[in-house]
Amino acid sequence: AKKMFIEKLDLEEEVADLLVNEGFTHLEEIAYVPASELLKLEGLDEEVVNELQQRAGDVLLTQEIATETARTGPQPAEDLLSVEGMTEQLAFRLAEKGVNTREKLAEQAVDELTELLPDLSEKLAAKLIMHARAHWFEESKR
């Protein structure tokens, strides 16, 4: 989180440390928490808080625009989006790699999935695959 705050918000290390030490780990928290919460932090005045929230909001808006632009490519199926633990962003990334349905996700092995998306942890990959396979077992019980 500290590195991300320094890079995305162009912060000094001390300010990033302060935010992380106070429990802030996501840009959304910085952008949308009431300003009064940030003003409680030692060393942050109203001007700094306003600038922080403005920068965080700008970064989030830029990311959203980039995501929307990228969505002109392959679309994930509704059943992929409904897999427990799946995020919309992850579903679109999988769809770009040809894994655009729950069934295609269920057929993956953990190593195949982490090869497609190197930043995906093995733990999350395994969890998603198991949730995608859950309907196999529900159908066989009938």
Tab-separated table of C-alpha atoms in Angstrom:
chain	number	residue	atom	x	y	z
A	1	ALA	CA	0.000	0.000	0.000
A	2	LYS	CA	2.826	2.376	0.877
A	3	LYS	CA	4.530	1.936	-2.497
A	4	MET	CA	1.198	2.347	-4.302
A	5	PHE	CA	0.430	5.576	-2.400
A	6	ILE	CA	3.896	6.961	-3.201
A	7	GLU	CA	3.578	6.112	-6.910
A	8	LYS	CA	-0.110	6.788	-7.591
A	9	LEU	CA	-0.568	9.826	-5.350
A	10	ASP	CA	2.971	11.206	-5.730
A	11	LEU	CA	3.425	11.274	-1.942
A	12	GLU	CA	6.487	11.616	0.204
A	13	GLU	CA	7.425	8.443	2.051
A	14	GLU	CA	6.548	9.943	5.460
A	15	VAL	CA	2.960	10.723	4.408
A	16	ALA	CA	2.533	7.281	2.845
A	17	ASP	CA	3.882	5.693	6.061
A	18	LEU	CA	1.433	7.716	8.136
A	19	LEU	CA	-1.532	6.609	6.024
A	20	VAL	CA	-0.542	2.931	6.089
A	21	ASN	CA	0.192	3.023	9.835
A	22	GLU	CA	-3.296	4.455	10.399
A	23	GLY	CA	-4.846	1.564	8.472
A	24	PHE	CA	-5.362	3.091	5.035
A	25	THR	CA	-4.564	0.557	2.308
A	26	HIS	CA	-6.737	1.491	-0.705
A	27	LEU	CA	-7.141	4.596	-2.835
A	28	GLU	CA	-10.920	4.399	-2.332
A	29	GLU	CA	-10.416	4.885	1.405
A	30	ILE	CA	-8.389	8.044	0.844
A	31	ALA	CA	-10.782	9.417	-1.760
A	32	TYR	CA	-14.066	8.716	0.000
A	33	VAL	CA	-13.423	8.747	3.761
A	34	PRO	CA	-14.818	11.910	5.373
A	35	ALA	CA	-12.117	14.595	5.378
A	36	SER	CA	-12.536	14.852	9.166
A	37	GLU	CA	-11.064	11.332	9.502
A	38	LEU	CA	-7.907	12.325	7.636
A	39	LEU	CA	-7.650	15.608	9.546
A	40	LYS	CA	-7.297	13.594	12.769
A	41	LEU	CA	-3.942	12.296	11.517
A	42	GLU	CA	-0.961	14.165	12.899
A	43	GLY	CA	0.727	16.375	10.332
A	44	LEU	CA	-2.169	16.601	7.874
A	45	ASP	CA	-3.899	19.953	7.534
A	46	GLU	CA	-6.989	20.790	5.504
A	47	GLU	CA	-5.000	21.781	2.418
A	48	VAL	CA	-3.039	18.496	2.419
A	49	VAL	CA	-6.196	16.428	3.029
A	50	ASN	CA	-8.034	18.150	0.162
A	51	GLU	CA	-5.074	17.577	-2.155
A	52	LEU	CA	-4.807	13.914	-1.078
A	53	GLN	CA	-8.489	13.278	-1.702
A	54	GLN	CA	-8.369	15.108	-5.039
A	55	ARG	CA	-5.376	13.058	-6.229
A	56	ALA	CA	-6.945	9.774	-5.066
A	57	GLY	CA	-10.210	10.654	-6.803
A	58	ASP	CA	-8.363	11.567	-10.004
A	59	VAL	CA	-6.427	8.272	-10.003
A	60	LEU	CA	-9.619	6.265	-9.436
A	61	LEU	CA	-11.406	8.130	-12.231
A	62	THR	CA	-8.486	7.533	-14.608
A	63	GLN	CA	-8.479	3.820	-13.705
A	64	GLU	CA	-12.239	3.587	-14.283
A	65	ILE	CA	-11.951	5.260	-17.694
A	66	ALA	CA	-9.102	2.905	-18.655
A	67	THR	CA	-11.158	-0.087	-17.488
A	68	GLU	CA	-14.208	1.040	-19.468
A	69	THR	CA	-12.060	1.576	-22.564
A	70	ALA	CA	-10.525	-1.877	-22.176
A	71	ARG	CA	-13.971	-3.466	-21.976
A	72	THR	CA	-14.473	-3.245	-25.700
A	73	GLY	CA	-12.664	-6.601	-25.920
A	74	PRO	CA	-13.903	-10.060	-24.924
A	75	GLN	CA	-16.749	-9.997	-22.402
A	76	PRO	CA	-17.058	-12.392	-19.447
A	77	ALA	CA	-20.277	-14.398	-19.254
A	78	GLU	CA	-22.708	-13.678	-16.406
A	79	ASP	CA	-21.964	-17.087	-14.868
A	80	LEU	CA	-18.261	-16.171	-14.638
A	81	LEU	CA	-19.116	-12.867	-12.975
A	82	SER	CA	-21.316	-14.722	-10.471
A	83	VAL	CA	-18.543	-17.074	-9.251
A	84	GLU	CA	-17.978	-16.440	-5.538
A	85	GLY	CA	-14.864	-14.310	-4.986
A	86	MET	CA	-14.789	-13.057	-8.610
A	87	THR	CA	-14.350	-9.341	-9.209
A	88	GLU	CA	-15.484	-7.613	-12.363
A	89	GLN	CA	-11.917	-6.555	-13.182
A	90	LEU	CA	-10.618	-10.110	-12.762
A	91	ALA	CA	-13.444	-11.528	-14.890
A	92	PHE	CA	-12.566	-9.158	-17.734
A	93	ARG	CA	-8.874	-10.060	-17.470
A	94	LEU	CA	-9.743	-13.774	-17.609
A	95	ALA	CA	-12.059	-13.209	-20.583
A	96	GLU	CA	-9.201	-11.513	-22.440
A	97	LYS	CA	-7.212	-14.737	-21.939
A	98	GLY	CA	-10.048	-16.916	-23.269
A	99	VAL	CA	-11.492	-17.931	-19.894
A	100	ASN	CA	-14.844	-16.212	-20.294
A	101	THR	CA	-17.307	-18.667	-18.674
A	102	ARG	CA	-17.667	-20.417	-15.332
A	103	GLU	CA	-17.173	-23.753	-17.105
A	104	LYS	CA	-13.879	-22.651	-18.682
A	105	LEU	CA	-12.682	-21.443	-15.278
A	106	ALA	CA	-13.728	-24.748	-13.676
A	107	GLU	CA	-11.648	-26.647	-16.245
A	108	GLN	CA	-8.468	-24.729	-15.339
A	109	ALA	CA	-5.723	-25.981	-13.051
A	110	VAL	CA	-4.179	-23.578	-10.539
A	111	ASP	CA	-0.848	-23.453	-12.399
A	112	GLU	CA	-2.622	-22.771	-15.714
A	113	LEU	CA	-4.558	-19.898	-14.195
A	114	THR	CA	-1.515	-18.333	-12.526
A	115	GLU	CA	0.355	-18.668	-15.813
A	116	LEU	CA	-2.410	-16.709	-17.583
A	117	LEU	CA	-2.427	-14.064	-14.833
A	118	PRO	CA	1.003	-14.037	-13.123
A	119	ASP	CA	-0.114	-11.543	-10.451
A	120	LEU	CA	-2.925	-13.875	-9.300
A	121	SER	CA	-2.012	-15.733	-6.107
A	122	GLU	CA	-2.208	-19.534	-6.113
A	123	LYS	CA	-4.525	-19.337	-3.114
A	124	LEU	CA	-7.046	-17.085	-4.894
A	125	ALA	CA	-6.740	-19.094	-8.126
A	126	ALA	CA	-7.539	-22.316	-6.232
A	127	LYS	CA	-10.476	-20.690	-4.448
A	128	LEU	CA	-11.973	-19.350	-7.693
A	129	ILE	CA	-11.561	-22.696	-9.466
A	130	MET	CA	-13.232	-24.563	-6.592
A	131	HIS	CA	-16.149	-22.125	-6.546
A	132	ALA	CA	-16.466	-22.462	-10.324
A	133	ARG	CA	-16.579	-26.262	-9.944
A	134	ALA	CA	-19.185	-26.194	-7.157
A	135	HIS	CA	-22.076	-26.578	-9.622
A	136	TRP	CA	-20.576	-29.878	-10.840
A	137	PHE	CA	-21.084	-31.383	-7.398
A	138	GLU	CA	-24.504	-29.832	-6.870
A	139	GLU	CA	-25.703	-31.331	-10.161
A	140	SER	CA	-24.314	-34.782	-9.333
A	141	LYS	CA	-26.198	-34.833	-6.000
A	142	ARG	CA	-29.543	-34.629	-7.793
